[in-house]
Structure formats: structure tokens, C-alpha cells
PDB file of C-alpha atoms in Angstrom:
ATOM      1  CA  UNK A   1       0.000   0.000   0.000  1.00 80.00           C
ATOM      2  CA  UNK A   2       1.823   3.091  -1.271  1.00 87.00           C
ATOM      3  CA  UNK A   3       1.013   6.547   0.035  1.00 89.00           C
ATOM      4  CA  UNK A   4       1.958  10.152  -0.555  1.00 91.00           C
ATOM      5  CA  UNK A   5       1.659  12.221   2.620  1.00 94.00           C
ATOM      6  CA  UNK A   6       1.447  15.925   3.353  1.00 97.00           C
ATOM      7  CA  UNK A   7       1.652  16.356   7.112  1.00 98.00           C
ATOM      8  CA  UNK A   8       0.368  19.306   9.148  1.00 98.00           C
ATOM      9  CA  UNK A   9      -0.152  21.918   6.463  1.00 98.00           C
ATOM     10  CA  UNK A  10      -0.964  25.065   8.436  1.00 98.00           C
ATOM     11  CA  UNK A  11      -3.489  27.670   7.341  1.00 97.00           C
ATOM     12  CA  UNK A  12      -5.638  30.345   8.962  1.00 96.00           C
ATOM     13  CA  UNK A  13      -9.194  29.837   7.724  1.00 95.00           C
ATOM     14  CA  UNK A  14     -12.633  31.147   8.737  1.00 93.00           C
ATOM     15  CA  UNK A  15     -14.078  27.666   9.148  1.00 91.00           C
ATOM     16  CA  UNK A  16     -17.270  27.022  11.093  1.00 87.00           C
ATOM     17  CA  UNK A  17     -17.489  28.454  14.599  1.00 89.00           C
ATOM     18  CA  UNK A  18     -14.435  29.744  16.432  1.00 92.00           C
ATOM     19  CA  UNK A  19     -13.856  29.219  20.154  1.00 93.00           C
ATOM     20  CA  UNK A  20     -16.314  32.003  20.990  1.00 94.00           C
ATOM     21  CA  UNK A  21     -19.002  30.685  18.614  1.00 91.00           C
ATOM     22  CA  UNK A  22     -18.447  33.340  15.981  1.00 91.00           C
ATOM     23  CA  UNK A  23     -18.740  32.655  12.255  1.00 87.00           C
ATOM     24  CA  UNK A  24     -16.318  33.950   9.618  1.00 87.00           C
ATOM     25  CA  UNK A  25     -13.475  34.392  12.117  1.00 92.00           C
ATOM     26  CA  UNK A  26     -10.125  32.932  10.972  1.00 94.00           C
ATOM     27  CA  UNK A  27      -8.624  30.253  13.177  1.00 96.00           C
ATOM     28  CA  UNK A  28      -5.561  28.015  12.793  1.00 97.00           C
ATOM     29  CA  UNK A  29      -6.163  24.806  10.854  1.00 98.00           C
ATOM     30  CA  UNK A  30      -3.704  21.915  10.482  1.00 98.00           C
ATOM     31  CA  UNK A  31      -4.389  19.571   7.568  1.00 98.00           C
ATOM     32  CA  UNK A  32      -2.777  16.180   6.983  1.00 98.00           C
ATOM     33  CA  UNK A  33      -3.455  14.226   3.797  1.00 97.00           C
ATOM     34  CA  UNK A  34      -2.507  10.614   3.063  1.00 96.00           C
ATOM     35  CA  UNK A  35      -3.260   9.675  -0.544  1.00 92.00           C
ATOM     36  CA  UNK A  36      -2.993   6.213  -2.040  1.00 89.00           C
ATOM     37  CA  UNK A  37      -2.399   6.734  -5.774  1.00 84.00           C
ATOM     38  CA  UNK A  38      -4.360   4.610  -8.228  1.00 81.00           C
ATOM     39  CA  UNK A  39      -1.008   3.274  -9.430  1.00 78.00           C
ATOM     40  CA  UNK A  40       1.857   2.254  -7.166  1.00 77.00           C
ATOM     41  CA  UNK A  41       5.046   4.236  -6.701  1.00 73.00           C
ATOM     42  CA  UNK A  42       7.057   1.347  -8.137  1.00 76.00           C
ATOM     43  CA  UNK A  43       7.616   2.993 -11.523  1.00 68.00           C
ATOM     44  CA  UNK A  44       8.682   6.295  -9.969  1.00 74.00           C
ATOM     45  CA  UNK A  45      11.181   4.400  -7.819  1.00 75.00           C
ATOM     46  CA  UNK A  46      12.489   2.293 -10.707  1.00 77.00           C
ATOM     47  CA  UNK A  47      13.051   5.311 -12.964  1.00 75.00           C
ATOM     48  CA  UNK A  48      13.865   7.687 -10.093  1.00 78.00           C
ATOM     49  CA  UNK A  49      11.475  10.128 -11.764  1.00 72.00           C
ATOM     50  CA  UNK A  50       9.105  12.354  -9.785  1.00 72.00           C
ATOM     51  CA  UNK A  51       6.926  12.781 -12.874  1.00 74.00           C
ATOM     52  CA  UNK A  52       5.873   9.142 -12.499  1.00 64.00           C
ATOM     53  CA  UNK A  53       4.707   9.740  -8.931  1.00 72.00           C
ATOM     54  CA  UNK A  54       2.068  11.875  -7.280  1.00 77.00           C
ATOM     55  CA  UNK A  55       4.286  14.952  -6.923  1.00 86.00           C
ATOM     56  CA  UNK A  56       3.777  16.126  -3.333  1.00 89.00           C
ATOM     57  CA  UNK A  57       5.410  19.477  -4.101  1.00 92.00           C
ATOM     58  CA  UNK A  58       2.910  20.248  -6.838  1.00 93.00           C
ATOM     59  CA  UNK A  59       0.057  18.889  -4.719  1.00 94.00           C
ATOM     60  CA  UNK A  60       0.954  21.187  -1.833  1.00 96.00           C
ATOM     61  CA  UNK A  61       1.111  24.202  -4.141  1.00 96.00           C
ATOM     62  CA  UNK A  62      -2.320  23.357  -5.569  1.00 96.00           C
ATOM     63  CA  UNK A  63      -3.856  23.017  -2.097  1.00 97.00           C
ATOM     64  CA  UNK A  64      -2.138  26.107  -0.718  1.00 97.00           C
ATOM     65  CA  UNK A  65      -3.158  28.267  -3.677  1.00 97.00           C
ATOM     66  CA  UNK A  66      -6.774  27.094  -3.527  1.00 96.00           C
ATOM     67  CA  UNK A  67      -7.122  27.775   0.192  1.00 96.00           C
ATOM     68  CA  UNK A  68      -5.421  31.165   0.054  1.00 93.00           C
ATOM     69  CA  UNK A  69      -7.632  32.231  -2.860  1.00 92.00           C
ATOM     70  CA  UNK A  70     -10.856  30.945  -1.296  1.00 90.00           C
ATOM     71  CA  UNK A  71     -13.734  33.291  -0.549  1.00 88.00           C
ATOM     72  CA  UNK A  72     -14.079  34.180   3.181  1.00 82.00           C
ATOM     73  CA  UNK A  73     -17.492  32.490   3.145  1.00 85.00           C
ATOM     74  CA  UNK A  74     -16.225  29.348   1.401  1.00 84.00           C
ATOM     75  CA  UNK A  75     -15.991  27.169   4.508  1.00 89.00           C
ATOM     76  CA  UNK A  76     -19.060  27.569   6.724  1.00 86.00           C
ATOM     77  CA  UNK A  77     -18.632  23.893   7.617  1.00 86.00           C
ATOM     78  CA  UNK A  78     -15.906  21.279   7.848  1.00 91.00           C
ATOM     79  CA  UNK A  79     -17.667  19.345   5.094  1.00 89.00           C
ATOM     80  CA  UNK A  80     -17.205  22.295   2.726  1.00 91.00           C
ATOM     81  CA  UNK A  81     -13.451  22.242   3.344  1.00 94.00           C
ATOM     82  CA  UNK A  82     -13.298  18.473   2.918  1.00 94.00           C
ATOM     83  CA  UNK A  83     -15.205  18.644  -0.373  1.00 92.00           C
ATOM     84  CA  UNK A  84     -12.727  21.168  -1.758  1.00 94.00           C
ATOM     85  CA  UNK A  85      -9.697  19.143  -0.673  1.00 95.00           C
ATOM     86  CA  UNK A  86     -11.041  15.881  -2.101  1.00 93.00           C
ATOM     87  CA  UNK A  87     -11.413  17.565  -5.475  1.00 92.00           C
ATOM     88  CA  UNK A  88      -7.812  18.784  -5.413  1.00 94.00           C
ATOM     89  CA  UNK A  89      -6.174  15.354  -5.017  1.00 92.00           C
ATOM     90  CA  UNK A  90      -5.986  13.650  -8.440  1.00 84.00           C
ATOM     91  CA  UNK A  91      -5.755   9.960  -9.327  1.00 81.00           C
ATOM     92  CA  UNK A  92      -6.389   8.806  -5.790  1.00 85.00           C
ATOM     93  CA  UNK A  93      -7.811   5.432  -4.749  1.00 86.00           C
ATOM     94  CA  UNK A  94      -8.085   5.933  -0.995  1.00 92.00           C
ATOM     95  CA  UNK A  95      -7.763   9.324   0.653  1.00 94.00           C
ATOM     96  CA  UNK A  96      -7.325   9.829   4.399  1.00 96.00           C
ATOM     97  CA  UNK A  97      -7.550  13.302   5.835  1.00 97.00           C
ATOM     98  CA  UNK A  98      -7.104  14.833   9.285  1.00 98.00           C
ATOM     99  CA  UNK A  99      -8.236  18.383   9.967  1.00 98.00           C
ATOM    100  CA  UNK A 100      -7.212  19.748  13.355  1.00 98.00           C
ATOM    101  CA  UNK A 101      -8.649  22.961  14.777  1.00 97.00           C
ATOM    102  CA  UNK A 102      -6.298  23.436  17.752  1.00 97.00           C
ATOM    103  CA  UNK A 103      -8.096  26.442  19.225  1.00 96.00           C
ATOM    104  CA  UNK A 104     -11.717  25.678  18.380  1.00 95.00           C
ATOM    105  CA  UNK A 105     -12.939  25.156  21.967  1.00 95.00           C
ATOM    106  CA  UNK A 106     -12.009  27.062  25.143  1.00 94.00           C
ATOM    107  CA  UNK A 107     -11.767  24.008  27.435  1.00 96.00           C
ATOM    108  CA  UNK A 108     -10.011  21.729  24.938  1.00 97.00           C
ATOM    109  CA  UNK A 109      -6.218  21.971  25.121  1.00 97.00           C
ATOM    110  CA  UNK A 110      -5.817  19.464  22.281  1.00 97.00           C
ATOM    111  CA  UNK A 111      -8.317  20.984  19.880  1.00 97.00           C
ATOM    112  CA  UNK A 112     -10.965  19.409  17.672  1.00 96.00           C
ATOM    113  CA  UNK A 113      -9.808  16.737  15.229  1.00 97.00           C
ATOM    114  CA  UNK A 114     -11.857  15.611  12.219  1.00 96.00           C
ATOM    115  CA  UNK A 115     -10.876  12.330  10.547  1.00 96.00           C
ATOM    116  CA  UNK A 116     -12.197  11.680   7.059  1.00 95.00           C
ATOM    117  CA  UNK A 117     -11.677   8.794   4.663  1.00 93.00           C
ATOM    118  CA  UNK A 118     -13.008   8.230   1.164  1.00 91.00           C
ATOM    119  CA  UNK A 119     -12.419   5.053  -0.828  1.00 88.00           C
ATOM    120  CA  UNK A 120     -12.653   5.565  -4.583  1.00 79.00           C
ATOM    121  CA  UNK A 121     -11.079   2.239  -5.462  1.00 75.00           C
ATOM    122  CA  UNK A 122     -14.425   0.572  -6.176  1.00 71.00           C
ATOM    123  CA  UNK A 123     -15.781   1.309  -9.630  1.00 63.00           C
ATOM    124  CA  UNK A 124     -19.452   1.702  -8.741  1.00 62.00           C
ATOM    125  CA  UNK A 125     -19.550   3.760  -5.556  1.00 69.00           C
ATOM    126  CA  UNK A 126     -17.369   5.883  -3.287  1.00 72.00           C
ATOM    127  CA  UNK A 127     -17.575   5.100   0.422  1.00 81.00           C
ATOM    128  CA  UNK A 128     -16.659   7.650   3.048  1.00 86.00           C
ATOM    129  CA  UNK A 129     -16.609   8.133   6.814  1.00 90.00           C
ATOM    130  CA  UNK A 130     -16.156  11.133   9.073  1.00 92.00           C
ATOM    131  CA  UNK A 131     -15.551  11.250  12.821  1.00 93.00           C
ATOM    132  CA  UNK A 132     -14.751  14.043  15.249  1.00 94.00           C
ATOM    133  CA  UNK A 133     -12.601  13.904  18.382  1.00 96.00           C
ATOM    134  CA  UNK A 134     -12.515  16.601  21.031  1.00 97.00           C
ATOM    135  CA  UNK A 135      -9.091  16.217  22.588  1.00 98.00           C
ATOM    136  CA  UNK A 136      -7.944  16.900  26.131  1.00 98.00           C
ATOM    137  CA  UNK A 137     -10.832  18.702  27.773  1.00 98.00           C
ATOM    138  CA  UNK A 138      -9.068  19.910  30.915  1.00 98.00           C
ATOM    139  CA  UNK A 139     -11.158  19.447  34.072  1.00 98.00           C
ATOM    140  CA  UNK A 140     -10.332  19.693  37.781  1.00 98.00           C
ATOM    141  CA  UNK A 141     -12.328  17.320  39.964  1.00 96.00           C
ATOM    142  CA  UNK A 142     -12.309  15.018  42.962  1.00 96.00           C
ATOM    143  CA  UNK A 143     -11.409  11.546  41.683  1.00 96.00           C
ATOM    144  CA  UNK A 144      -9.598   8.631  43.311  1.00 96.00           C
ATOM    145  CA  UNK A 145      -9.662   6.343  46.325  1.00 95.00           C
ATOM    146  CA  UNK A 146      -6.723   7.690  48.344  1.00 94.00           C
ATOM    147  CA  UNK A 147      -7.474   9.989  51.309  1.00 94.00           C
ATOM    148  CA  UNK A 148      -5.687  12.985  49.782  1.00 94.00           C
ATOM    149  CA  UNK A 149      -7.592  12.513  46.521  1.00 94.00           C
ATOM    150  CA  UNK A 150     -10.855  12.900  48.408  1.00 94.00           C
ATOM    151  CA  UNK A 151      -9.744  16.337  49.640  1.00 94.00           C
ATOM    152  CA  UNK A 152      -7.993  18.033  46.728  1.00 95.00           C
ATOM    153  CA  UNK A 153      -9.122  18.381  43.150  1.00 96.00           C
ATOM    154  CA  UNK A 154      -6.767  17.142  40.449  1.00 97.00           C
ATOM    155  CA  UNK A 155      -6.669  17.750  36.707  1.00 98.00           C
ATOM    156  CA  UNK A 156      -7.924  15.109  34.310  1.00 98.00           C
ATOM    157  CA  UNK A 157      -8.045  15.275  30.519  1.00 98.00           C
ATOM    158  CA  UNK A 158     -11.103  13.987  28.680  1.00 99.00           C
ATOM    159  CA  UNK A 159     -11.127  12.909  25.012  1.00 99.00           C
ATOM    160  CA  UNK A 160     -14.463  12.320  23.274  1.00 98.00           C
ATOM    161  CA  UNK A 161     -14.790  10.698  19.834  1.00 96.00           C
ATOM    162  CA  UNK A 162     -18.061  10.347  17.927  1.00 94.00           C
ATOM    163  CA  UNK A 163     -19.003   9.545  14.323  1.00 91.00           C
ATOM    164  CA  UNK A 164     -20.596  12.374  12.367  1.00 83.00           C
ATOM    165  CA  UNK A 165     -23.617  10.806  10.695  1.00 57.00           C
ATOM    166  CA  UNK A 166     -24.680  11.916   7.233  1.00 48.00           C
ATOM    167  CA  UNK A 167     -27.675  14.102   8.248  1.00 40.00           C
ATOM    168  CA  UNK A 168     -25.357  16.156  10.461  1.00 38.00           C
ATOM    169  CA  UNK A 169     -22.813  16.898   7.761  1.00 38.00           C
ATOM    170  CA  UNK A 170     -24.680  16.746   4.477  1.00 41.00           C
ATOM    171  CA  UNK A 171     -26.366  20.137   4.688  1.00 39.00           C
ATOM    172  CA  UNK A 172     -24.645  23.352   5.725  1.00 42.00           C
ATOM    173  CA  UNK A 173     -27.351  24.585   8.097  1.00 40.00           C
ATOM    174  CA  UNK A 174     -27.535  21.234   9.834  1.00 43.00           C
ATOM    175  CA  UNK A 175     -23.776  21.092  10.284  1.00 49.00           C
ATOM    176  CA  UNK A 176     -23.741  24.617  11.697  1.00 48.00           C
ATOM    177  CA  UNK A 177     -26.288  23.456  14.243  1.00 48.00           C
ATOM    178  CA  UNK A 178     -24.182  20.352  14.862  1.00 55.00           C
ATOM    179  CA  UNK A 179     -21.100  22.490  15.488  1.00 75.00           C
ATOM    180  CA  UNK A 180     -23.004  24.621  18.003  1.00 82.00           C
ATOM    181  CA  UNK A 181     -24.216  21.428  19.672  1.00 88.00           C
ATOM    182  CA  UNK A 182     -20.601  20.277  19.929  1.00 91.00           C
ATOM    183  CA  UNK A 183     -19.785  23.455  21.847  1.00 94.00           C
ATOM    184  CA  UNK A 184     -22.792  22.865  24.100  1.00 94.00           C
ATOM    185  CA  UNK A 185     -21.833  19.240  24.706  1.00 95.00           C
ATOM    186  CA  UNK A 186     -18.253  20.070  25.686  1.00 96.00           C
ATOM    187  CA  UNK A 187     -19.421  22.845  27.999  1.00 96.00           C
ATOM    188  CA  UNK A 188     -21.868  20.450  29.672  1.00 96.00           C
ATOM    189  CA  UNK A 189     -19.229  17.731  30.066  1.00 97.00           C
ATOM    190  CA  UNK A 190     -16.752  20.215  31.531  1.00 97.00           C
ATOM    191  CA  UNK A 191     -19.267  21.549  34.054  1.00 96.00           C
ATOM    192  CA  UNK A 192     -20.451  18.103  35.122  1.00 95.00           C
ATOM    193  CA  UNK A 193     -16.949  16.648  35.473  1.00 97.00           C
ATOM    194  CA  UNK A 194     -15.759  19.674  37.458  1.00 96.00           C
ATOM    195  CA  UNK A 195     -18.606  19.078  39.922  1.00 94.00           C
ATOM    196  CA  UNK A 196     -18.176  15.310  40.193  1.00 94.00           C
ATOM    197  CA  UNK A 197     -16.558  13.194  42.887  1.00 94.00           C
ATOM    198  CA  UNK A 198     -15.963   9.631  41.681  1.00 95.00           C
ATOM    199  CA  UNK A 199     -13.612   7.033  43.063  1.00 95.00           C
ATOM    200  CA  UNK A 200     -12.606   5.652  39.651  1.00 96.00           C
ATOM    201  CA  UNK A 201     -11.978   7.157  36.237  1.00 97.00           C
ATOM    202  CA  UNK A 202     -13.816   4.130  34.836  1.00 96.00           C
ATOM    203  CA  UNK A 203     -17.040   5.398  36.392  1.00 95.00           C
ATOM    204  CA  UNK A 204     -16.284   8.968  35.362  1.00 96.00           C
ATOM    205  CA  UNK A 205     -15.644   7.939  31.740  1.00 97.00           C
ATOM    206  CA  UNK A 206     -18.913   6.006  31.669  1.00 95.00           C
ATOM    207  CA  UNK A 207     -20.785   9.007  33.027  1.00 94.00           C
ATOM    208  CA  UNK A 208     -19.297  11.199  30.304  1.00 96.00           C
ATOM    209  CA  UNK A 209     -20.320   8.646  27.662  1.00 96.00           C
ATOM    210  CA  UNK A 210     -23.856   8.806  29.029  1.00 94.00           C
ATOM    211  CA  UNK A 211     -23.964  12.584  28.554  1.00 94.00           C
ATOM    212  CA  UNK A 212     -22.644  12.333  25.008  1.00 94.00           C
ATOM    213  CA  UNK A 213     -25.069   9.615  23.910  1.00 93.00           C
ATOM    214  CA  UNK A 214     -28.213  10.064  26.003  1.00 91.00           C
ATOM    215  CA  UNK A 215     -28.184  13.869  26.225  1.00 91.00           C
ATOM    216  CA  UNK A 216     -26.750  14.745  22.815  1.00 91.00           C
ATOM    217  CA  UNK A 217     -28.084  11.941  20.647  1.00 88.00           C
ATOM    218  CA  UNK A 218     -24.882  10.270  19.453  1.00 91.00           C
ATOM    219  CA  UNK A 219     -25.328   6.582  18.731  1.00 91.00           C
ATOM    220  CA  UNK A 220     -21.905   5.693  20.118  1.00 94.00           C
ATOM    221  CA  UNK A 221     -19.117   7.483  21.959  1.00 95.00           C
ATOM    222  CA  UNK A 222     -15.509   6.649  22.726  1.00 97.00           C
ATOM    223  CA  UNK A 223     -14.299   8.360  25.894  1.00 98.00           C
ATOM    224  CA  UNK A 224     -10.754   8.447  27.212  1.00 98.00           C
ATOM    225  CA  UNK A 225      -9.752   9.981  30.527  1.00 98.00           C
ATOM    226  CA  UNK A 226      -6.109  10.652  31.406  1.00 98.00           C
ATOM    227  CA  UNK A 227      -5.148  11.142  35.046  1.00 98.00           C
ATOM    228  CA  UNK A 228      -1.620  12.644  35.079  1.00 97.00           C
ATOM    229  CA  UNK A 229      -1.298  12.721  38.877  1.00 94.00           C
ATOM    230  CA  UNK A 230      -2.235   9.069  39.412  1.00 92.00           C
ATOM    231  CA  UNK A 231       1.342   7.725  39.457  1.00 93.00           C
ATOM    232  CA  UNK A 232       4.257  10.080  40.008  1.00 93.00           C
ATOM    233  CA  UNK A 233       6.767   8.225  37.824  1.00 97.00           C
ATOM    234  CA  UNK A 234       4.675   8.052  34.629  1.00 96.00           C
ATOM    235  CA  UNK A 235       3.098  10.652  32.368  1.00 96.00           C
ATOM    236  CA  UNK A 236      -0.473   9.531  33.045  1.00 96.00           C
ATOM    237  CA  UNK A 237      -2.751   6.628  33.825  1.00 96.00           C
ATOM    238  CA  UNK A 238      -5.774   6.425  31.547  1.00 98.00           C
ATOM    239  CA  UNK A 239      -8.837   4.419  30.636  1.00 98.00           C
ATOM    240  CA  UNK A 240     -10.697   4.361  27.330  1.00 98.00           C
ATOM    241  CA  UNK A 241     -14.201   3.008  26.849  1.00 98.00           C
ATOM    242  CA  UNK A 242     -16.698   2.790  23.991  1.00 97.00           C
ATOM    243  CA  UNK A 243     -20.404   2.851  24.835  1.00 95.00           C
ATOM    244  CA  UNK A 244     -23.525   2.931  22.697  1.00 93.00           C
ATOM    245  CA  UNK A 245     -26.678   4.907  23.349  1.00 92.00           C
ATOM    246  CA  UNK A 246     -28.615   1.695  23.934  1.00 91.00           C
ATOM    247  CA  UNK A 247     -26.232   0.762  26.756  1.00 91.00           C
ATOM    248  CA  UNK A 248     -27.719   3.544  28.891  1.00 90.00           C
ATOM    249  CA  UNK A 249     -31.409   2.863  28.231  1.00 85.00           C
ATOM    250  CA  UNK A 250     -31.950   1.289  31.654  1.00 76.00           C
ATOM    251  CA  UNK A 251     -28.920   2.658  33.481  1.00 74.00           C
ATOM    252  CA  UNK A 252     -27.902   5.936  35.076  1.00 70.00           C
ATOM    253  CA  UNK A 253     -24.212   6.413  35.726  1.00 64.00           C
ATOM    254  CA  UNK A 254     -24.372  10.119  36.409  1.00 62.00           C
ATOM    255  CA  UNK A 255     -24.149  10.214  40.198  1.00 58.00           C
ATOM    256  CA  UNK A 256     -22.177  13.106  41.627  1.00 50.00           C
ATOM    257  CA  UNK A 257     -20.831  11.375  44.706  1.00 52.00           C
ATOM    258  CA  UNK A 258     -19.799  13.262  47.800  1.00 45.00           C
ATOM    259  CA  UNK A 259     -16.205  12.937  49.065  1.00 42.00           C
TER     260      UNK A 259
END
């Protein structure tokens, strides 16, 4: 499987909502593209000829020129940006794309990451998928079983990953609403985690998954919680869970326990 990769192309684009929920405000965007050409790179290697490859230098210039020349209203949604980029990559069988908005949310120190893949290798139909991850929502809460952990708050970092279903991304107005809902969801998670007092990050992660699925309608959510202060000699201890909306139909994990 041969690939041509452009990693972390940086632009300032007015895409969707910024951290303060304003439209048409430029924000930093990091774009990574991994393209599998319809033909392998074997011939380019054998002849040592860039003209027989997917020239990443030319590809970058095409992408950079298109984004710099774009109308300020060209990207009201992430889908609009993705659609443009897909059209700029020629002779591609499978295209993977990551779009990182590092400053899209006030409480997220890791930003908002969109992962997109389209497979054009089948003759009859293109298949695609899109998921969003909110990375490192910084929260201070009571969590742990040790006596000192029941007294002092400590910082945890919450990652939330959900698939973006077609109705949410197919129409601009719907995606704008979806983006606003993402802001609302992260704000709710931050407030609830800050006020919680669990003994385990397993229970806390499950409670967050309940908010994401039951309160905000996502069919499935992957939640990771990092606890940097858990063990002094390592960077962090963490758990990661995946829960569906149906898992919570007859359960309630959101209990804000007292110390």
C-alpha cells in the first residue's frame, strides 16, 4: 500500500465556529493528507522520476493556492473544506484526511480533530466516513480512592470521539447546528466533570459517555480519561471506553458522589 503524505499543512481559515461561537473568524487549521495513488510508486522508484509519482510538491502548491484564494465564506462547515480538498487530489484510490482545529474550543487543550476517509477504489460507488474527536478537555475534579484525593481536586483530561452521521454533515445549516451542539456538549461535560466526585476514572468515563449519547443523541461514543497525577513516575494513567446509546437505556451512571 503506497502513500503520498502531506503532514500538518498550516493555514488560517474562517471555518465554522471559532472558540467564541463566531462565524467567519479565521482560526488556525492543520491539515494532513494521506493519498494512495491509483497506481503504485514502483515505476517512480524504478526510474527515479518524480513525474511518475504523485508529486507532493505540486500537490501542496495546488492546495495552498486554492485555500489562500478561497472566498471568506467558502468554509461555513468542515464538510465544505473536505469537499474542496477531495477535489484537489488527483488519481487517488483511498484518501485519508485529518483536519485539526487546535483552538476551536475554550476548554479543549488538544483541539478538535476531524478524521475523514473516502475510498474511490471501487468502480461503482465511493464510500466515506467522518468522525470528530474533542481532545484533552481539561477538568479539575475530585477523583480517586486515596485519602488525599478525596480532599484536593486534580486535573484530568477527557477525550471524546463520535461519528458524524450523514444528516449532520450533508447540509450546511444542519452542520452549523451540529457544530453549536458540539460546543454545548463540551461545555456540559466540563461543568459536570468539574462538579463530580468519583472514586474511579472508569465510572467517570462512563458518566461522560452517558452525557454524550443520552443527552446529545450520538449513537456511540468513545471516551478516554487521562489522570496525570495518578502515578508520580509516569506521564499519566488512563482508561478508554466505547459505549452505545442503547447501553444507557436502563442505566444511570451520572451520580455526583460526595467525598
